[in-house]
PDB file of C-alpha atoms in Angstrom:
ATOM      1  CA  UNK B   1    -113.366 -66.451-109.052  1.00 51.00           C
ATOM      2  CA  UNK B   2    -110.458 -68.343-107.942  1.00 62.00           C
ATOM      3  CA  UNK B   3    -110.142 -71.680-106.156  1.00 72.00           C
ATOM      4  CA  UNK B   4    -109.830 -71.674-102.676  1.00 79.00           C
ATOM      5  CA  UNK B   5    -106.276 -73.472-101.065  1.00 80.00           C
ATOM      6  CA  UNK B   6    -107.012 -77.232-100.532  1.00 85.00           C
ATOM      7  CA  UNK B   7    -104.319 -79.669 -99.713  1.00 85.00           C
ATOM      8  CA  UNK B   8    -105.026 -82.817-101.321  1.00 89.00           C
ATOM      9  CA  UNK B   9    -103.213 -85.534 -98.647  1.00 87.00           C
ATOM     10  CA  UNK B  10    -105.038 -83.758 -96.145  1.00 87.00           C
ATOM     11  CA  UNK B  11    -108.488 -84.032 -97.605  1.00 91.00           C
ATOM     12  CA  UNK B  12    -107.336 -87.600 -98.054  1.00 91.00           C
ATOM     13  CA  UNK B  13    -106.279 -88.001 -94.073  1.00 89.00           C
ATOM     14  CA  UNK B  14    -109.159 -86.873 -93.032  1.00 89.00           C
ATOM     15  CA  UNK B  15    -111.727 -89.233 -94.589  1.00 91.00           C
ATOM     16  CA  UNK B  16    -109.377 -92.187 -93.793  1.00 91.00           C
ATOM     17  CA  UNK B  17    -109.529 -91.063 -90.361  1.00 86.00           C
ATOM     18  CA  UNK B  18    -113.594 -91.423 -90.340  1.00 89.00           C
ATOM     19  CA  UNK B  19    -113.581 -94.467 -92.058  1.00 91.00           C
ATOM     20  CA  UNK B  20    -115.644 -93.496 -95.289  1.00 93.00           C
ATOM     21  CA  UNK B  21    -115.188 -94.234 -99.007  1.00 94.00           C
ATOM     22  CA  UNK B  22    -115.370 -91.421-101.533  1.00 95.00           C
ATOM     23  CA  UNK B  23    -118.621 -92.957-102.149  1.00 95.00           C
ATOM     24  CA  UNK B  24    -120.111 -92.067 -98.391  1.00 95.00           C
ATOM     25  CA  UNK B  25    -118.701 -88.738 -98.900  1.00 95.00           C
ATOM     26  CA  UNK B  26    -120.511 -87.858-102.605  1.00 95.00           C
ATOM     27  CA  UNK B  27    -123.467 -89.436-100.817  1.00 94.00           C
ATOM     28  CA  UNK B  28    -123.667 -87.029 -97.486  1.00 93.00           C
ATOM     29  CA  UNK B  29    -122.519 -83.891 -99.287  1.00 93.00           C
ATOM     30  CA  UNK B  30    -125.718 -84.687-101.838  1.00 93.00           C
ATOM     31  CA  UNK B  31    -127.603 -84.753 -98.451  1.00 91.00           C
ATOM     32  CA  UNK B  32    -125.806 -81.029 -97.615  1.00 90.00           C
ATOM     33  CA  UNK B  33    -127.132 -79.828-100.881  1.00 92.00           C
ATOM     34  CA  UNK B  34    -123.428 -80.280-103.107  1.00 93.00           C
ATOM     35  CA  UNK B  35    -124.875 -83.106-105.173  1.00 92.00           C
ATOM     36  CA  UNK B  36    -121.347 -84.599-107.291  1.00 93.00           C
ATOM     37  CA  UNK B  37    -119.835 -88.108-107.869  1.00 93.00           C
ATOM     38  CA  UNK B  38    -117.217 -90.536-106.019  1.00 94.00           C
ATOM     39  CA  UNK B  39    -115.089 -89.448-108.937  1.00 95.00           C
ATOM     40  CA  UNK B  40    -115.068 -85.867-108.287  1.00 94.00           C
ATOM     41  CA  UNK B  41    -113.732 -86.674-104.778  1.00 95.00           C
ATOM     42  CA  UNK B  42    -110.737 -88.856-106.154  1.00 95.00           C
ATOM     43  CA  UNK B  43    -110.142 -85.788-108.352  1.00 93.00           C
ATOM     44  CA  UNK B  44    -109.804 -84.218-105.656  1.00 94.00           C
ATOM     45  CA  UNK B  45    -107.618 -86.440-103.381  1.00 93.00           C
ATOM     46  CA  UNK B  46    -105.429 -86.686-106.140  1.00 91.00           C
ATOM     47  CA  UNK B  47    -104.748 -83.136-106.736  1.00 87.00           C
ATOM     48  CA  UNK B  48    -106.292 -82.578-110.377  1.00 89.00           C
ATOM     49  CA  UNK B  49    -109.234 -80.764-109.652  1.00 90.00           C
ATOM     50  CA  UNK B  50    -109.904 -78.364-106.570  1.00 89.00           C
ATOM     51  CA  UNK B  51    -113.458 -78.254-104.801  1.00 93.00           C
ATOM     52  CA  UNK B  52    -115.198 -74.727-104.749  1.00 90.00           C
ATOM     53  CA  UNK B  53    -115.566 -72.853-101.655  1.00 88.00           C
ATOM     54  CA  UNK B  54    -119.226 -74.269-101.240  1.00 91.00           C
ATOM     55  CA  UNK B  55    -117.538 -77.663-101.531  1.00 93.00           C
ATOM     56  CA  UNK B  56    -114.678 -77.106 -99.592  1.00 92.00           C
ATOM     57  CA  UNK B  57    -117.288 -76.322 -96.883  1.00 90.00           C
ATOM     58  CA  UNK B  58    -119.808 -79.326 -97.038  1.00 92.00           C
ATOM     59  CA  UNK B  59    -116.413 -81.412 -97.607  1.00 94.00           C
ATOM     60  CA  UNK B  60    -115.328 -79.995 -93.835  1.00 91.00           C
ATOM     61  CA  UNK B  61    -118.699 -80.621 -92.220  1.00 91.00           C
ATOM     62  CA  UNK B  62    -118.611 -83.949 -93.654  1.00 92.00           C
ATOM     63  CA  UNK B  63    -115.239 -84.898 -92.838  1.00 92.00           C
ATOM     64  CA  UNK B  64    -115.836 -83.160 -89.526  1.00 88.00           C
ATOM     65  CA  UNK B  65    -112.469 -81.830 -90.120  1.00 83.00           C
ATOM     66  CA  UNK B  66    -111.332 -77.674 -89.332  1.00 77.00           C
ATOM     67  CA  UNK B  67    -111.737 -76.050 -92.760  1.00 83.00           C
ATOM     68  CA  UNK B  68    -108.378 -74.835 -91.886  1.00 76.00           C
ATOM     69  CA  UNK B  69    -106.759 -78.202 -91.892  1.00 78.00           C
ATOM     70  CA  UNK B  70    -108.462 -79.018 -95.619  1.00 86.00           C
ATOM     71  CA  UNK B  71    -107.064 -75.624 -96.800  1.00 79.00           C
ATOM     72  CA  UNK B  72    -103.584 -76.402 -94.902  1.00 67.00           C
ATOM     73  CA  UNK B  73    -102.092 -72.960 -95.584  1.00 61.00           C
ATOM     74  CA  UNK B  74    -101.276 -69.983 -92.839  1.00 61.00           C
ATOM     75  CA  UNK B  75    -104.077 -67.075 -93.435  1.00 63.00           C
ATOM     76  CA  UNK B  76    -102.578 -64.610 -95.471  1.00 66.00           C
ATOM     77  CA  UNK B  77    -105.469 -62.711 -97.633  1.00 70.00           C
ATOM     78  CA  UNK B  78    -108.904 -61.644 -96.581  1.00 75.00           C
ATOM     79  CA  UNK B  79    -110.082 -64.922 -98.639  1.00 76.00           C
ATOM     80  CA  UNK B  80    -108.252 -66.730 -96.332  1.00 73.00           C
ATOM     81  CA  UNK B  81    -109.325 -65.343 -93.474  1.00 76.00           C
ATOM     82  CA  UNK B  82    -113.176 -65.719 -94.481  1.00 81.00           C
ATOM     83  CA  UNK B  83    -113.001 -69.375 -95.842  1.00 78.00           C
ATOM     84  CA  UNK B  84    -112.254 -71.177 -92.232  1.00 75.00           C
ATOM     85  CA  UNK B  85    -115.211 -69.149 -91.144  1.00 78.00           C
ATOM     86  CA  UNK B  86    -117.021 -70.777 -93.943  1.00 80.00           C
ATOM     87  CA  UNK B  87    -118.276 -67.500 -95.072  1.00 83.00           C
ATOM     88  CA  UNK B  88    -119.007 -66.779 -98.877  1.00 85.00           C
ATOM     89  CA  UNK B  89    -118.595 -63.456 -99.996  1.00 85.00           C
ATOM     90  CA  UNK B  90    -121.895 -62.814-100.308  1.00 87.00           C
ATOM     91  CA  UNK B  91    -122.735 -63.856 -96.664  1.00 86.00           C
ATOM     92  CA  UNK B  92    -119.888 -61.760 -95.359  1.00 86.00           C
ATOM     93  CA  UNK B  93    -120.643 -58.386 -97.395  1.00 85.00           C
ATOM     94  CA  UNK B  94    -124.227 -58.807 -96.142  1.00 85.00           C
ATOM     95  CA  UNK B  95    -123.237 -59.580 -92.247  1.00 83.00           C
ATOM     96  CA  UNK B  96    -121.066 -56.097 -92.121  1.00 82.00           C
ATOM     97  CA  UNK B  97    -123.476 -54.167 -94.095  1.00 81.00           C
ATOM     98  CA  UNK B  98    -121.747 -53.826 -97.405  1.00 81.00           C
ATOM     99  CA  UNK B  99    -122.961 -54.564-100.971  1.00 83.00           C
ATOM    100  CA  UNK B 100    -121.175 -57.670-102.257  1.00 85.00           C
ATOM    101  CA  UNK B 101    -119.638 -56.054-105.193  1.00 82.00           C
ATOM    102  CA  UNK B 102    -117.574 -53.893-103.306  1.00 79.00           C
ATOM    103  CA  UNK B 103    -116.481 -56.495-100.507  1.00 80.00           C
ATOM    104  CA  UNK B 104    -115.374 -58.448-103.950  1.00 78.00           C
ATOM    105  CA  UNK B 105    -113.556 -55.651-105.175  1.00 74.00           C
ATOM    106  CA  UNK B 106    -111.902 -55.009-101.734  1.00 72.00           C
ATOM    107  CA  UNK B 107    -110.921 -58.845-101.733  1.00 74.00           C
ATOM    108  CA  UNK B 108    -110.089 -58.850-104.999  1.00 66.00           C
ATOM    109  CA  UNK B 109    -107.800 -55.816-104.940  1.00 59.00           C
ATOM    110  CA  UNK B 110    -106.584 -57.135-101.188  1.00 53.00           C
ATOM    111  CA  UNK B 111    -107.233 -53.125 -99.941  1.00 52.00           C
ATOM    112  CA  UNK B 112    -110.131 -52.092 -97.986  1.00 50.00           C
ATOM    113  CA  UNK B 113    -113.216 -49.681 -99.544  1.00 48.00           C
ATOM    114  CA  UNK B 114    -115.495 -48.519 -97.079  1.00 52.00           C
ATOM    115  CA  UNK B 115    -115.695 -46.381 -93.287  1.00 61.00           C
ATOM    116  CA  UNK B 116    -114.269 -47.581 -90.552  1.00 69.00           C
ATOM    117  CA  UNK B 117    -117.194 -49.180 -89.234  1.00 73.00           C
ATOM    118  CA  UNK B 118    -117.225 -51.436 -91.812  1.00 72.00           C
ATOM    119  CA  UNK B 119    -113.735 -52.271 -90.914  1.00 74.00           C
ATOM    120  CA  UNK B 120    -114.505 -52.897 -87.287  1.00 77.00           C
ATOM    121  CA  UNK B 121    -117.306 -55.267 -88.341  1.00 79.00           C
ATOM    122  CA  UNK B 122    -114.786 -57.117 -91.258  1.00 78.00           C
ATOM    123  CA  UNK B 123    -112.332 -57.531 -88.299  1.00 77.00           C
ATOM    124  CA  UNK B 124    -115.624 -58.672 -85.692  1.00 75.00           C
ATOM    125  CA  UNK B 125    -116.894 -61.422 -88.501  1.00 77.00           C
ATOM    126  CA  UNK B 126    -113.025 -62.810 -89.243  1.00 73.00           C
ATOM    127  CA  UNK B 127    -112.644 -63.279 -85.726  1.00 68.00           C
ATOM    128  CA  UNK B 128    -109.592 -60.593 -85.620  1.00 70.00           C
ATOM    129  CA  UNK B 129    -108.944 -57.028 -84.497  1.00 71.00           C
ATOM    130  CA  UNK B 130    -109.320 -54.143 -86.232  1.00 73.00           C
ATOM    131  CA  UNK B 131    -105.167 -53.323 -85.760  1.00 73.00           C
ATOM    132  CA  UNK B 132    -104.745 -56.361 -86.781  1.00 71.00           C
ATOM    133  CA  UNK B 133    -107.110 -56.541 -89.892  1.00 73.00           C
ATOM    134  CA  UNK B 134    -104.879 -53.103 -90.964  1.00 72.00           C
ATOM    135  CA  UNK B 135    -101.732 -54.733 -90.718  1.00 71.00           C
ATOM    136  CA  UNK B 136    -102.525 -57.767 -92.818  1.00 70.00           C
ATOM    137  CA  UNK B 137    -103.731 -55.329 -95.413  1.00 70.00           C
ATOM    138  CA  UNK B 138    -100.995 -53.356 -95.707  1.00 73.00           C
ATOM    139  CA  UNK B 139     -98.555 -56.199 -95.589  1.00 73.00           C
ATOM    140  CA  UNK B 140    -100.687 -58.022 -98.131  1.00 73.00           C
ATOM    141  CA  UNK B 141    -100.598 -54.841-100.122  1.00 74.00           C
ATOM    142  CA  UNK B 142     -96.627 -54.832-100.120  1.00 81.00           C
ATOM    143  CA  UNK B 143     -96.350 -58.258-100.645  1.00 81.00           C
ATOM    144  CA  UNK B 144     -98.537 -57.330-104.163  1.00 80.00           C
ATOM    145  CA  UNK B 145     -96.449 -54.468-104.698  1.00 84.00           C
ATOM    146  CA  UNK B 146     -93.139 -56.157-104.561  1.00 87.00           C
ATOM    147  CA  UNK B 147     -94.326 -59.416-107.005  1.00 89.00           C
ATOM    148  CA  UNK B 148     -95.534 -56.951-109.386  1.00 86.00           C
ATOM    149  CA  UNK B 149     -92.340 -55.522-109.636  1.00 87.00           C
ATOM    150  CA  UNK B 150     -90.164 -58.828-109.412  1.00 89.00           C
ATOM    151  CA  UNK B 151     -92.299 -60.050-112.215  1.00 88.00           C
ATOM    152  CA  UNK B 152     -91.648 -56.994-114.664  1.00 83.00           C
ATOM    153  CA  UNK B 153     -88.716 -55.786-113.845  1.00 80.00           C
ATOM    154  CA  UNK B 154     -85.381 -57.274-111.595  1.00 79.00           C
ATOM    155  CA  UNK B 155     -86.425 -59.905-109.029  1.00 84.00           C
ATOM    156  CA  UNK B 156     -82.962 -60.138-106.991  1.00 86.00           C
ATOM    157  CA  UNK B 157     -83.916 -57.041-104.847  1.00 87.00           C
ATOM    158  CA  UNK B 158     -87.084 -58.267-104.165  1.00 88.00           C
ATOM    159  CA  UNK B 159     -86.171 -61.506-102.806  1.00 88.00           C
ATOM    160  CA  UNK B 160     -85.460 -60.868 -99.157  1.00 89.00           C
ATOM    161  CA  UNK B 161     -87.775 -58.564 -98.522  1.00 88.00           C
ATOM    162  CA  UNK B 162     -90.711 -60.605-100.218  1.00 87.00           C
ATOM    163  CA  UNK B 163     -89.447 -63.644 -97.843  1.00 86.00           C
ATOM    164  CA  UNK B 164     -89.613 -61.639 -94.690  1.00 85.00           C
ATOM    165  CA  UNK B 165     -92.774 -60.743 -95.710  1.00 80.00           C
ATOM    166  CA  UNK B 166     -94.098 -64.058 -96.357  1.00 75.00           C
ATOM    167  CA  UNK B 167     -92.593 -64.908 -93.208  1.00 75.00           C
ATOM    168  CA  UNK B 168     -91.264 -68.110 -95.205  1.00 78.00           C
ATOM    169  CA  UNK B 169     -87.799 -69.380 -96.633  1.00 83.00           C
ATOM    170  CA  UNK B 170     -86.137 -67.378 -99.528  1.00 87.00           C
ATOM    171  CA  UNK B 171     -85.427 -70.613-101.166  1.00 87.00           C
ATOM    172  CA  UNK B 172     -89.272 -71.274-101.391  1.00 86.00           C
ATOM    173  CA  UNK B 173     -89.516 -67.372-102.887  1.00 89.00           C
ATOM    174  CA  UNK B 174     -86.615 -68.072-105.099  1.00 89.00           C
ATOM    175  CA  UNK B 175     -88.642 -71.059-106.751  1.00 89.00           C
ATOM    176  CA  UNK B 176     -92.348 -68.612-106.683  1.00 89.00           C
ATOM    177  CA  UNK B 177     -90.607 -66.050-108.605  1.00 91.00           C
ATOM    178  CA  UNK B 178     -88.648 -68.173-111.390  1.00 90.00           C
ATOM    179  CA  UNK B 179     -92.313 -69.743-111.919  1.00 91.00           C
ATOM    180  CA  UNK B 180     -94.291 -65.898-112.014  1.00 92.00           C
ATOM    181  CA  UNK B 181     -91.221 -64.837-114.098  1.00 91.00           C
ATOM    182  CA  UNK B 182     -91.130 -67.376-116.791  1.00 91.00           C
ATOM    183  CA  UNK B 183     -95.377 -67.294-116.762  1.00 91.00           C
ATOM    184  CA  UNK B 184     -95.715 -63.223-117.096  1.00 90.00           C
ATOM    185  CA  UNK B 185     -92.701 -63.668-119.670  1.00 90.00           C
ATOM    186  CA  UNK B 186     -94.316 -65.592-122.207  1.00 90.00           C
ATOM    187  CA  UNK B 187     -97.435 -63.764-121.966  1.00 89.00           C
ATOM    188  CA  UNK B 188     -96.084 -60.663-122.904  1.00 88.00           C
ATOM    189  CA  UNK B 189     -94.022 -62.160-125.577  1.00 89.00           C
ATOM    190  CA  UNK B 190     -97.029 -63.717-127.093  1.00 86.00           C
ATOM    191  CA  UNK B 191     -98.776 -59.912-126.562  1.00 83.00           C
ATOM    192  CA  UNK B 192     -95.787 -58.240-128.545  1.00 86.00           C
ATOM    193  CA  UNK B 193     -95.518 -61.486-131.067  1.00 87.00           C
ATOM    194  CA  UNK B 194     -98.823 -60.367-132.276  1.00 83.00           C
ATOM    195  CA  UNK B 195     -98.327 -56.485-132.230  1.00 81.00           C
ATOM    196  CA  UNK B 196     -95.324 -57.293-134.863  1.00 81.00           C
ATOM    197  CA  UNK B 197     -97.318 -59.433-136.712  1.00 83.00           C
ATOM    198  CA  UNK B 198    -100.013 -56.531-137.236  1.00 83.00           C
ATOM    199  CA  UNK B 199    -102.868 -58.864-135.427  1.00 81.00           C
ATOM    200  CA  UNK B 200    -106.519 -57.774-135.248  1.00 84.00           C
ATOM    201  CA  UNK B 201    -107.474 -55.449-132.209  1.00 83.00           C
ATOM    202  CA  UNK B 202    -109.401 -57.833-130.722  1.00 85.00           C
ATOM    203  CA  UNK B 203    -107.081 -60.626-130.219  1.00 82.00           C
ATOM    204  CA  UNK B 204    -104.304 -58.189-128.797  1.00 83.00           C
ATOM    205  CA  UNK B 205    -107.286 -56.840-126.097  1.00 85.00           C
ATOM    206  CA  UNK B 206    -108.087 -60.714-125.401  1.00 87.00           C
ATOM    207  CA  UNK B 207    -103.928 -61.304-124.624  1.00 86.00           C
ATOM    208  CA  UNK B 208    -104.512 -57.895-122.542  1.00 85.00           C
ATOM    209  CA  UNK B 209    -107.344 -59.215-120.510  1.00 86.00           C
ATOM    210  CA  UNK B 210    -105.487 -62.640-119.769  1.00 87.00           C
ATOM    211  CA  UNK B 211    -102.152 -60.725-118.928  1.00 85.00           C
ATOM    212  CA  UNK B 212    -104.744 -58.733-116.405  1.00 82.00           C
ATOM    213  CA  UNK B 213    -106.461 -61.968-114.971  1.00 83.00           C
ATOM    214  CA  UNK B 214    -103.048 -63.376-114.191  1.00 86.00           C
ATOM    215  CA  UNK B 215    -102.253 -60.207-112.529  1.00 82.00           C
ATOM    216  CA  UNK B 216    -105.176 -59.956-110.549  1.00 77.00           C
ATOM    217  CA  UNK B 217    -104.265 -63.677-109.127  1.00 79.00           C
ATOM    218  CA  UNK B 218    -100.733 -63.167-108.637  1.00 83.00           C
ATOM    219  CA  UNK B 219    -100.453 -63.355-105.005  1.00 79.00           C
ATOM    220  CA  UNK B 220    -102.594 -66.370-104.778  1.00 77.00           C
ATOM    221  CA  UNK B 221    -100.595 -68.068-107.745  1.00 82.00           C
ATOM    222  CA  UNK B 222     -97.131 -66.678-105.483  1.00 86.00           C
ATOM    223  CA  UNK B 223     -98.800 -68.841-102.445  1.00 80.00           C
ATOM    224  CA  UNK B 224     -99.287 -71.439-104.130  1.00 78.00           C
ATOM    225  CA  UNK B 225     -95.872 -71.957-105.347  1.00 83.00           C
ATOM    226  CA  UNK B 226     -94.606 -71.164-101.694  1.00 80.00           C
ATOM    227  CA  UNK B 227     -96.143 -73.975-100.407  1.00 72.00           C
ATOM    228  CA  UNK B 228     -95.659 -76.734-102.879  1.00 67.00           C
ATOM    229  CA  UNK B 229     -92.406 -76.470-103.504  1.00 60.00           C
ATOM    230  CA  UNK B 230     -90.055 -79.288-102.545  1.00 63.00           C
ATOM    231  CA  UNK B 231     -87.692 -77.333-100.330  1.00 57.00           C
ATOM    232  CA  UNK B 232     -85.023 -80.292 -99.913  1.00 58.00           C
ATOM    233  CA  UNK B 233     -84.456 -80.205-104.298  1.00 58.00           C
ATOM    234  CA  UNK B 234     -84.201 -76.550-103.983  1.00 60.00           C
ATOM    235  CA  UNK B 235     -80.441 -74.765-104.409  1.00 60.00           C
ATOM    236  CA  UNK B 236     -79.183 -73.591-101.045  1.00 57.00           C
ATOM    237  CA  UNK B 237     -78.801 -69.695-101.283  1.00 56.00           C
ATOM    238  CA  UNK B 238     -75.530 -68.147-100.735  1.00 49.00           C
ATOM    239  CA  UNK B 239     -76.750 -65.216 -98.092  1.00 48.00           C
ATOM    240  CA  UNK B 240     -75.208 -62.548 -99.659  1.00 44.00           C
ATOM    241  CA  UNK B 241     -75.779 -62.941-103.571  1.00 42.00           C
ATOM    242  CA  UNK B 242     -79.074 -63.807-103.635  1.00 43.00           C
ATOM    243  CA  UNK B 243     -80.457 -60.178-103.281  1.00 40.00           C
ATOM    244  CA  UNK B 244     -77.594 -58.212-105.038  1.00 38.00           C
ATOM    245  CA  UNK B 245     -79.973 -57.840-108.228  1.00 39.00           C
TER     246      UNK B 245
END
């Protein structure tokens, strides 16, 4: 399962702004149940490990902070969406009736499985409307659509329309995609590396499955490059030759 979004300075902010040490943190998420260390709390301020979504929300509760303002990213998946909530999957599924492995598959493939009345109760428990549930699906859907094919094939075209989309600046897009690019690249050079080299079956299905896994988190990988990258070292786009490709 992947990590949720967590913003390290913020996380940071807010338990300056209380007063506490990372000790009095550890020591009144133990009391919450999420026994860990001081250190694990550092790790966190300092960006080299991220808390899971049970610890992102004792971490809120203790910091009496929004969960929103320790994730410090706009909504843009049904994770997202459920996680300032402070809803695990397995609460969620069983609040709108549906078995947890196919909420997780739903969330997982970011398109909805189920009737309608399942959506109404999704969009009741996120604290949207059903229209608007919809939308952010099918946008979220494109979005997937147009990495997968910026990734594989020429990424030029999909520039602008991935940035209106995203509802963020192409230079910030431009950055995502040279990242996803060069990543998905050497993966599949490694894949074909070992088909010329006759490997064994089994290591070429093990490349397979990581090619798949990386897949499978693109668009929260493509999110997470949005937002951390430093806009002001980034080249300043032309306008018109940016999406000629």
């Amino acid at each position: 399962m992947s990590t949720p979004p967590f913003s390290p300075a913020e996380a940071r902010a807010a338990r300056l702004r209380m007063g506490m040490t990372r000790e009095q943190v550890a020591t009144e998420m133990t009391q919450l149940g999420v026994w860990l260390r001081p250190q694990r709390v550092k790790a966190w301020e300092l960006g080299t490990r991220v808390p899971s979504e049970t610890e992102l929300f004792a971490l809120a509760d203790v910091l009496w902070c929004p969960t929103p303002v320790l994730m410090s990213l706009r909504p843009r998946t049904l994770g997202h969406h459920r996680l300032p909530r402070q809803l695990t999957r397995e609460r969620l599924a069983h609040r709108i009736g549906m078995e947890i492995h196919a909420y997780a598959r739903a969330e997982t493939e970011r398109r909805r499985h189920g009737e309608e009345r399942q959506t109404r109760a999704l969009a009741w428990a996120l604290g949207t409307t059903p229209e608007h549930l919809r939308e952010t699906i099918g946008r979220i859907a494109e979005v997937i659509r147009l990495l997968a094919q910026a990734v594989e094939s020429r990424w030029k075209s999909r520039l602008a329309p991935l940035a209106e989309l995203a509802e963020v600046d192409k230079r910030r897009v431009q950055y995502a995609l040279g990242v996803l690019r060069q990543e998905y690249t050497r993966i599949t050079e490694r894949y074909m590396g070992h088909v010329v080299a006759g490997s064994a079956e089994a290591r070429l299905r093990e490349i397979a499955d990581e090619r798949a896994r990386w897949l499978t988190r693109l668009p929260e990988h493509f999110w997470e490059l949005v937002g951390h990258a430093d806009v002001a070292a980034l080249p300043v786009l032309s306008g018109r030759g940016s999406a000629s490709r």
